[in-house]
CSV table of C-alpha atoms and ligand atoms in Angstrom, one decimal:
chain,number,residue,atom,x,y,z
J,1,MET,CA,104.3,-160.8,-22.1
J,2,ASN,CA,101.1,-160.7,-20.2
J,3,MET,CA,100.0,-163.9,-19.2
J,4,VAL,CA,96.3,-165.1,-19.5
J,5,ASP,CA,96.6,-167.2,-16.0
J,6,LEU,CA,93.4,-169.4,-15.7
J,7,ARG,CA,94.9,-172.5,-13.7
J,8,SER,CA,92.4,-170.5,-10.9
J,9,ASP,CA,90.3,-167.8,-9.7
J,10,THR,CA,93.0,-167.7,-6.3
J,11,VAL,CA,95.8,-165.5,-8.9
J,12,THR,CA,94.3,-162.3,-9.0
J,13,GLN,CA,95.6,-159.3,-8.1
J,14,PRO,CA,93.4,-157.0,-5.2
J,15,THR,CA,92.3,-154.0,-7.5
J,16,ALA,CA,93.5,-150.3,-7.5
J,17,ALA,CA,90.3,-149.9,-4.9
J,18,MET,CA,91.0,-152.8,-3.0
J,19,ARG,CA,94.2,-151.8,-1.8
J,20,GLU,CA,93.2,-148.3,-0.7
J,21,ALA,CA,90.6,-150.0,1.1
J,22,MET,CA,93.1,-152.2,2.9
J,23,MET,CA,95.0,-148.7,3.3
J,24,ALA,CA,92.5,-147.2,5.0
J,25,SER,CA,91.2,-149.9,7.2
J,26,PRO,CA,91.7,-149.5,11.0
J,27,LEU,CA,93.4,-151.9,13.2
J,28,GLY,CA,93.5,-154.1,15.9
J,29,ASP,CA,95.0,-157.5,17.8
J,30,ASP,CA,92.5,-160.0,16.7
J,31,VAL,CA,93.1,-162.4,19.0
J,32,PHE,CA,92.5,-160.3,21.9
J,33,GLY,CA,88.7,-159.6,19.8
J,34,ASP,CA,90.4,-155.9,18.8
J,35,ASP,CA,91.0,-155.7,15.5
J,36,PRO,CA,87.6,-153.4,14.2
J,37,SER,CA,88.0,-154.2,10.0
J,38,VAL,CA,87.6,-158.2,11.8
J,39,ASN,CA,84.9,-157.7,13.4
J,40,ALA,CA,83.4,-155.4,10.7
J,41,LEU,CA,84.3,-158.5,8.1
J,42,GLN,CA,82.9,-161.4,10.9
J,43,GLU,CA,79.7,-158.9,11.0
J,44,LYS,CA,78.7,-158.5,7.3
J,45,ILE,CA,79.0,-162.5,6.4
J,46,ALA,CA,77.2,-163.9,9.0
J,47,ALA,CA,74.2,-161.2,8.2
J,48,LEU,CA,75.4,-162.2,4.4
J,49,THR,CA,74.7,-166.3,4.9
J,50,GLY,CA,72.0,-165.8,7.5
J,51,LYS,CA,74.4,-167.1,10.4
J,52,GLU,CA,75.1,-165.8,13.9
J,53,ALA,CA,78.4,-165.3,14.6
J,54,ALA,CA,81.9,-166.0,11.6
J,55,LEU,CA,85.0,-166.2,12.0
J,56,PHE,CA,87.8,-165.0,9.8
J,57,MET,CA,90.2,-167.5,8.6
J,58,SER,CA,93.3,-167.7,7.1
J,59,SER,CA,92.7,-170.4,4.1
J,60,GLY,CA,89.4,-172.4,3.7
J,61,THR,CA,91.3,-175.4,4.3
J,62,GLN,CA,91.6,-173.1,8.1
J,63,SER,CA,87.8,-172.7,7.6
J,64,ASN,CA,86.7,-176.6,7.5
J,65,LEU,CA,89.0,-178.0,9.7
J,66,CYS,CA,87.9,-175.8,12.1
J,67,GLY,CA,84.3,-176.4,11.7
J,68,MET,CA,84.3,-180.0,11.4
J,69,MET,CA,86.2,-180.4,14.5
J,70,ALA,CA,84.0,-177.4,16.0
J,71,HIS,CA,80.9,-180.4,14.7
J,72,CYS,CA,82.6,-183.8,15.8
J,73,GLY,CA,84.9,-185.4,18.1
J,74,ARG,CA,86.9,-187.6,18.2
J,75,GLY,CA,86.0,-191.4,17.7
J,76,ASP,CA,83.1,-189.1,14.9
J,77,GLU,CA,82.5,-189.8,12.0
J,78,TYR,CA,81.7,-186.8,8.7
J,79,ILE,CA,80.6,-188.4,5.2
J,80,VAL,CA,81.7,-186.6,2.1
J,81,GLY,CA,81.5,-187.0,-1.5
J,82,GLN,CA,85.0,-188.9,-2.2
J,83,ASN,CA,86.1,-186.0,-5.0
J,84,ALA,CA,85.5,-182.9,-2.2
J,85,HIS,CA,88.0,-181.2,-0.8
J,86,THR,CA,87.1,-181.7,2.5
J,87,TYR,CA,87.8,-185.4,2.4
J,88,ARG,CA,91.0,-184.8,-0.4
J,89,TYR,CA,92.8,-181.9,-0.8
J,90,GLU,CA,93.2,-180.9,2.4
J,91,GLY,CA,96.0,-183.7,4.0
J,92,GLY,CA,93.1,-185.6,5.8
J,93,GLY,CA,93.5,-182.6,9.2
J,94,ALA,CA,89.8,-183.9,9.8
J,95,ALA,CA,91.1,-187.2,10.6
J,96,VAL,CA,94.6,-186.3,11.9
J,97,LEU,CA,94.3,-183.3,13.3
J,98,GLY,CA,90.3,-184.0,14.3
J,99,SER,CA,90.5,-187.8,15.1
J,100,ILE,CA,87.6,-187.5,13.5
J,101,GLN,CA,86.6,-190.4,10.5
J,102,PRO,CA,85.9,-189.8,6.9
J,103,GLN,CA,83.0,-191.4,5.3
J,104,PRO,CA,83.4,-190.6,1.8
J,105,LEU,CA,80.7,-191.9,-1.0
J,106,ALA,CA,80.9,-192.0,-4.6
J,107,GLN,CA,79.7,-188.7,-6.7
J,108,ASP,CA,78.1,-188.5,-9.8
J,109,SER,CA,79.8,-185.9,-12.7
J,110,GLN,CA,78.1,-182.5,-11.4
J,111,GLY,CA,79.5,-184.0,-7.9
J,112,LEU,CA,75.7,-185.5,-5.9
J,113,MET,CA,75.9,-188.5,-3.8
J,114,LYS,CA,72.9,-190.9,-4.3
J,115,LEU,CA,70.3,-190.2,-1.5
J,116,ALA,CA,70.7,-194.0,0.0
J,117,ASP,CA,74.5,-194.2,0.0
J,118,VAL,CA,74.4,-191.6,2.3
J,119,GLN,CA,71.2,-193.7,4.0
J,120,ALA,CA,73.2,-196.0,3.9
J,121,ALA,CA,76.7,-194.9,5.5
J,122,ILE,CA,74.7,-193.3,8.2
J,123,LYS,CA,75.6,-195.9,11.9
J,124,PRO,CA,73.5,-197.5,14.7
J,125,ASP,CA,74.3,-196.5,17.7
J,126,ASP,CA,76.3,-199.6,18.2
J,127,PRO,CA,80.3,-199.7,19.6
J,128,HIS,CA,81.8,-201.6,17.0
J,129,PHE,CA,80.9,-198.1,14.8
J,130,ALA,CA,82.5,-194.5,14.7
J,131,ARG,CA,79.0,-192.3,15.9
J,132,THR,CA,78.3,-190.0,12.7
J,133,ARG,CA,78.1,-186.7,13.4
J,134,LEU,CA,77.5,-184.6,10.5
J,135,LEU,CA,76.9,-184.4,6.3
J,136,CYS,CA,79.6,-181.9,3.8
J,137,LEU,CA,78.5,-180.8,1.1
J,138,GLU,CA,80.2,-178.7,-1.5
J,139,ASN,CA,78.6,-175.9,-3.9
J,140,THR,CA,79.8,-175.5,-6.4
J,141,TRP,CA,81.7,-178.1,-6.4
J,142,ASN,CA,84.3,-178.4,-9.8
J,143,GLY,CA,82.5,-175.4,-10.9
J,144,HIS,CA,78.4,-177.2,-10.5
J,145,PRO,CA,76.1,-175.7,-8.3
J,146,MET,CA,73.7,-177.9,-6.5
J,147,PRO,CA,70.1,-178.6,-7.3
J,148,ALA,CA,67.7,-177.5,-4.7
J,149,ALA,CA,66.0,-180.0,-4.4
J,150,TYR,CA,69.6,-182.1,-4.4
J,151,LEU,CA,70.1,-179.6,-0.8
J,152,ASP,CA,65.8,-180.5,0.5
J,153,GLY,CA,66.7,-184.1,-0.1
J,154,MET,CA,70.4,-184.3,1.7
J,155,THR,CA,69.3,-181.9,4.3
J,156,GLU,CA,65.9,-183.4,5.1
J,157,LEU,CA,67.8,-186.9,6.0
J,158,ALA,CA,70.9,-185.7,7.1
J,159,ARG,CA,68.3,-183.4,10.0
J,160,ARG,CA,65.9,-186.5,10.2
J,161,HIS,CA,69.1,-188.5,11.7
J,162,GLY,CA,70.1,-186.0,13.8
J,163,LEU,CA,73.1,-185.5,11.4
J,164,ALA,CA,75.0,-181.6,11.0
J,165,LEU,CA,75.2,-180.3,7.8
J,166,HIS,CA,78.6,-178.1,7.3
J,167,LEU,CA,78.4,-176.7,3.6
J,168,ASP,CA,82.2,-176.0,2.2
J,169,GLY,CA,80.9,-172.8,-0.4
J,170,ALA,CA,84.8,-171.9,-1.1
J,171,ARG,CA,82.7,-170.8,-4.4
J,172,VAL,CA,79.7,-170.4,-2.4
J,173,PHE,CA,78.7,-167.0,-4.1
J,174,ASN,CA,79.5,-168.2,-7.1
J,175,ALA,CA,76.4,-170.4,-6.8
J,176,ALA,CA,74.0,-168.6,-5.5
J,177,VAL,CA,75.3,-166.3,-8.4
J,178,SER,CA,74.4,-169.0,-11.0
J,179,ASP,CA,71.0,-169.9,-8.8
J,180,ALA,CA,70.1,-166.2,-8.9
J,181,GLY,CA,70.2,-165.6,-13.5
J,182,ALA,CA,70.4,-162.8,-14.4
J,183,GLY,CA,68.7,-159.7,-12.8
J,184,GLY,CA,67.9,-161.9,-9.5
J,185,ASP,CA,68.6,-161.0,-6.8
J,186,VAL,CA,71.6,-163.0,-5.5
J,187,ILE,CA,71.3,-162.1,-1.7
J,188,ALA,CA,68.4,-164.4,-1.3
J,189,ALA,CA,69.8,-167.3,-3.6
J,190,LEU,CA,72.8,-167.1,-1.3
J,191,ARG,CA,70.5,-167.5,1.8
J,192,ALA,CA,68.0,-169.9,0.6
J,193,ILE,CA,71.4,-172.2,0.3
J,194,THR,CA,73.1,-171.6,3.9
J,195,ASP,CA,69.4,-171.2,5.6
J,196,ARG,CA,70.2,-175.0,5.5
J,197,PHE,CA,73.0,-176.2,6.6
J,198,ASP,CA,74.4,-176.0,10.1
J,199,SER,CA,77.7,-173.9,9.3
J,200,VAL,CA,79.6,-172.4,6.0
J,201,SER,CA,82.6,-171.9,5.2
J,202,VAL,CA,83.2,-169.5,2.2
J,203,CYS,CA,86.3,-167.9,0.5
J,204,PHE,CA,87.5,-164.3,0.0
J,205,SER,CA,90.2,-165.6,-1.4
J,206,LYS,CA,88.8,-167.1,-5.0
J,207,GLY,CA,85.9,-165.5,-7.7
J,208,LEU,CA,85.6,-162.9,-5.2
J,209,GLY,CA,89.3,-161.9,-5.6
J,210,ALA,CA,90.9,-161.3,-2.0
J,211,PRO,CA,94.0,-162.0,-1.5
J,212,VAL,CA,93.9,-164.0,1.9
J,213,GLY,CA,91.5,-165.0,3.7
J,214,SER,CA,88.1,-167.9,4.3
J,215,ALA,CA,85.2,-167.2,7.4
J,216,LEU,CA,83.1,-169.7,9.1
J,217,CYS,CA,80.1,-168.8,9.9
J,218,GLY,CA,77.6,-170.7,12.2
J,219,SER,CA,75.5,-170.2,15.1
J,220,ARG,CA,77.8,-168.8,17.8
J,221,GLU,CA,78.2,-171.3,20.1
J,222,LEU,CA,79.8,-172.8,16.8
J,223,ILE,CA,82.3,-170.4,16.3
J,224,ASP,CA,83.0,-169.9,19.9
J,225,ARG,CA,84.0,-173.4,19.5
J,226,ALA,CA,85.7,-172.6,16.1
J,227,ARG,CA,87.9,-169.4,17.9
J,228,ARG,CA,89.3,-172.4,20.2
J,229,TRP,CA,90.9,-174.9,17.1
J,230,ARG,CA,91.2,-171.6,15.1
J,231,LYS,CA,94.3,-170.6,17.6
J,232,MET,CA,95.4,-174.4,18.0
J,233,VAL,CA,96.2,-174.6,14.7
J,234,GLY,CA,97.7,-171.4,14.0
J,235,GLY,CA,95.6,-169.3,13.2
J,236,GLY,CA,95.3,-166.5,15.3
J,237,LEU,CA,96.0,-163.6,14.1
J,238,ARG,CA,97.5,-160.4,14.8
J,239,GLN,CA,96.3,-157.2,13.2
J,240,ALA,CA,94.3,-159.4,10.5
J,241,GLY,CA,92.1,-155.8,9.4
J,242,LEU,CA,94.4,-155.3,6.8
J,243,LEU,CA,93.2,-158.9,5.1
J,244,ALA,CA,89.5,-158.7,6.4
J,245,ALA,CA,89.2,-155.1,4.8
J,246,ALA,CA,90.3,-156.3,1.4
J,247,ALA,CA,87.8,-159.3,2.1
J,248,SER,CA,84.5,-156.2,3.6
J,249,HIS,CA,85.5,-154.9,-0.2
J,250,ALA,CA,84.7,-158.3,-2.3
J,251,LEU,CA,81.7,-158.1,-0.4
J,252,ASP,CA,80.7,-155.3,-1.4
J,253,HIS,CA,82.0,-155.1,-4.9
J,254,HIS,CA,82.9,-158.1,-6.7
J,255,VAL,CA,79.9,-160.2,-5.8
J,256,ASN,CA,77.3,-159.3,-8.9
J,257,ARG,CA,80.9,-159.2,-11.0
J,258,LEU,CA,81.4,-162.9,-10.7
J,259,ALA,CA,78.0,-163.0,-13.4
J,260,ASP,CA,81.3,-161.6,-15.7
J,261,ASP,CA,83.2,-164.9,-14.6
J,262,HIS,CA,80.8,-167.1,-15.7
J,263,ALA,CA,79.6,-165.8,-19.2
J,264,LEU,CA,83.4,-165.9,-19.7
J,265,ALA,CA,83.4,-169.3,-19.5
J,266,GLN,CA,80.5,-169.7,-21.7
J,267,ARG,CA,82.8,-168.1,-23.9
J,268,LEU,CA,85.8,-169.9,-23.3
J,269,ALA,CA,83.7,-173.4,-24.1
J,270,GLN,CA,81.5,-172.1,-27.0
J,271,GLY,CA,84.3,-171.8,-28.9
J,272,LEU,CA,86.6,-174.8,-27.6
J,273,ALA,CA,83.6,-177.1,-28.3
J,274,THR,CA,83.3,-176.4,-31.4
J,275,ILE,CA,87.7,-177.3,-31.6
J,276,ASP,CA,87.9,-181.2,-33.3
J,277,GLY,CA,90.1,-183.2,-30.4
J,278,LEU,CA,88.5,-181.1,-27.7
J,279,ALA,CA,84.9,-183.2,-26.2
J,280,VAL,CA,84.2,-180.0,-23.1
J,281,ARG,CA,82.5,-181.5,-19.9
J,282,SER,CA,81.0,-178.3,-18.0
J,283,ALA,CA,80.7,-174.9,-17.7
J,284,GLN,CA,78.0,-173.4,-15.6
J,285,THR,CA,80.4,-171.1,-13.4
J,286,ASN,CA,83.2,-170.1,-13.9
J,287,ILE,CA,84.9,-173.4,-14.2
J,288,VAL,CA,85.5,-175.0,-17.7
J,289,PHE,CA,87.2,-178.4,-18.0
J,290,VAL,CA,87.8,-179.8,-21.1
J,291,ASP,CA,88.8,-183.9,-22.7
J,292,VAL,CA,91.7,-183.7,-25.1
J,293,ALA,CA,91.8,-186.4,-27.4
J,294,ASP,CA,94.7,-188.7,-27.9
J,295,GLY,CA,96.2,-188.3,-24.2
J,296,ARG,CA,97.5,-184.6,-25.6
J,297,GLY,CA,96.8,-182.7,-22.4
J,298,PRO,CA,100.6,-182.3,-21.4
J,299,ASP,CA,101.5,-181.2,-24.9
J,300,LEU,CA,99.1,-178.6,-24.9
J,301,LEU,CA,99.4,-177.1,-22.0
J,302,ALA,CA,102.7,-176.6,-22.5
J,303,HIS,CA,101.5,-175.3,-26.2
J,304,LEU,CA,100.0,-172.9,-24.1
J,305,GLU,CA,102.3,-171.7,-22.2
J,306,ARG,CA,104.8,-170.5,-24.6
J,307,GLN,CA,101.5,-168.7,-26.4
J,308,GLY,CA,101.5,-167.5,-22.4
J,309,VAL,CA,98.6,-169.3,-21.3
J,310,LEU,CA,98.3,-171.0,-18.5
J,311,ALA,CA,95.5,-173.3,-17.1
J,312,THR,CA,96.0,-176.9,-15.2
J,313,GLY,CA,95.1,-180.5,-15.3
J,314,LEU,CA,96.5,-183.5,-17.7
J,315,ILE,CA,93.7,-185.9,-19.5
J,316,GLY,CA,90.9,-183.6,-18.5
J,317,LEU,CA,91.6,-179.8,-18.9
J,318,ARG,CA,90.9,-176.9,-17.1
J,319,PHE,CA,90.5,-173.0,-17.4
J,320,VAL,CA,88.9,-170.7,-14.7
J,321,THR,CA,88.1,-167.4,-15.2
J,322,HIS,CA,87.7,-164.2,-12.3
J,323,LEU,CA,88.7,-160.9,-12.8
J,324,GLY,CA,91.6,-160.8,-14.0
J,325,VAL,CA,90.5,-161.1,-17.4
J,326,ASP,CA,88.4,-159.8,-20.0
J,327,ALA,CA,86.9,-161.0,-23.4
J,328,ALA,CA,90.0,-160.3,-25.0
J,329,ALA,CA,92.1,-162.7,-23.2
J,330,ILE,CA,89.6,-165.5,-23.9
J,331,ASP,CA,89.6,-165.3,-27.0
J,332,HIS,CA,93.5,-164.9,-27.5
J,333,ALA,CA,93.1,-168.6,-24.9
J,334,LEU,CA,91.0,-169.9,-27.8
J,335,ALA,CA,92.8,-169.0,-30.4
J,336,SER,CA,96.3,-170.2,-29.0
J,337,VAL,CA,94.4,-173.9,-28.0
J,338,ARG,CA,92.8,-173.7,-32.5
J,339,ASP,CA,96.4,-172.5,-32.9
J,340,PHE,CA,97.6,-175.8,-31.3
J,341,PHE,CA,95.2,-177.9,-33.2
J,342,ASP,CA,95.9,-176.0,-36.4
J,343,ARG,CA,99.3,-176.6,-36.6
J,344,ALA,CA,98.4,-180.6,-34.9
J,345,ALA,CA,101.4,-183.5,-36.0
J,346,PRO,CA,99.9,-186.5,-38.1
J,347,GLN,CA,97.3,-188.4,-36.4
J,348,GLY,CA,99.1,-190.1,-32.9
J,349,THR,CA,102.1,-189.6,-33.1
J,350,ALA,CA,103.0,-185.9,-31.0
J,351,ALA,CA,101.8,-187.8,-28.0
J,352,ARG,CA,104.8,-190.4,-27.8
J,353,GLY,CA,106.5,-190.6,-25.3
J,354,HIS,CA,103.9,-189.2,-23.0
J,355,ALA,CA,102.5,-192.3,-21.9
J,356,VAL,CA,101.8,-191.9,-18.7
J,357,TYR,CA,99.7,-189.4,-16.9
U,1,PLP,C1,90.1,-173.6,-2.1
U,1,PLP,C2,88.7,-174.8,-2.0
U,1,PLP,C3,89.1,-174.8,-0.8
U,1,PLP,C4,90.1,-174.9,0.7
U,1,PLP,O1,90.8,-173.3,-0.1
U,1,PLP,P1,92.1,-172.9,0.6
U,1,PLP,O2,92.1,-171.5,1.0
U,1,PLP,O3,93.1,-172.9,-0.8
U,1,PLP,O4,92.8,-174.1,1.5
U,1,PLP,C5,87.8,-175.3,0.2
U,1,PLP,N1,87.0,-176.1,-0.9
U,1,PLP,C6,86.8,-175.4,-2.5
U,1,PLP,C7,86.0,-176.5,-2.5
U,1,PLP,C8,87.4,-175.3,-2.4
U,1,PLP,O5,87.7,-174.9,-4.0
């Protein structure tokens, strides 16, 4: 069966044209700085994000880690959302490998922290405290683009207190496409986001559809520091141009099409919203969250899998659209969800035996 895989936008296969670009890419040893395809990608993404330099990374986690370590030293601190990737989903790398103390703060349902909380978390210069050095934001967060006013408030506050600013922009191109709106200038929207930050990490392996890779973008000085950390954590790759060529191809051909993913997420969200027993939480870009009533999330997931549809989650389910799915796939997913609720067992019985999530 051809699965409709909505677990993540990381599951995409390289397109035929991307594979061709990879096979045609000139290669060299990137640890010597000799790989023309890596160098071309780094120049391209630095220009797009408006930074002096960029560094190709194995993953978004590696990119964020090297970025944070380039900003902060031992005994420094970064302020970050409680549910931000750089705090919650990267194995504590900044603390473990960087001796950088995280200061996590509450976020609302849209991923936003309160200005007053950030302000209160910035510590005075006093030997009791870690040195607050960096504010880390994430855009998109759980598929939510950050409002411009929020970015303005946060970045102005950080600047006022001498903090550096890092953006985990794993899906920043989704944010830019959403901010630009239909027919808008995506790259101008991207720059409006990235110009506020000292460093930006971008994933090529998510909605952009490359098989592997991320980039850290920033000043030449910051990127030089990050390059040392990248080597230390094992990210000095050799003929990495094979992968960089895929990322370059993605930047050339897969940015504007992110709007298609957003439209499919809307199609899915609108369909799901008509089904009793589901509450759609959000679908601003390519990620749809739904809450499933009566603890039936796991049963629904299992049913969907039998119908050839993959998603993730437990109580709330997550569906992510990407270049590997089309309207027919979304409609099949919707039909499968409807089918589950149509043949629902009598109220409340289906969830028995699944009391603990
Ligand atoms: C996926 C993701 C990362 C890291 O990506 P990996 O390449 O899987 O390490 C970082 N931040 C956010 C917000 C992400 O979604």
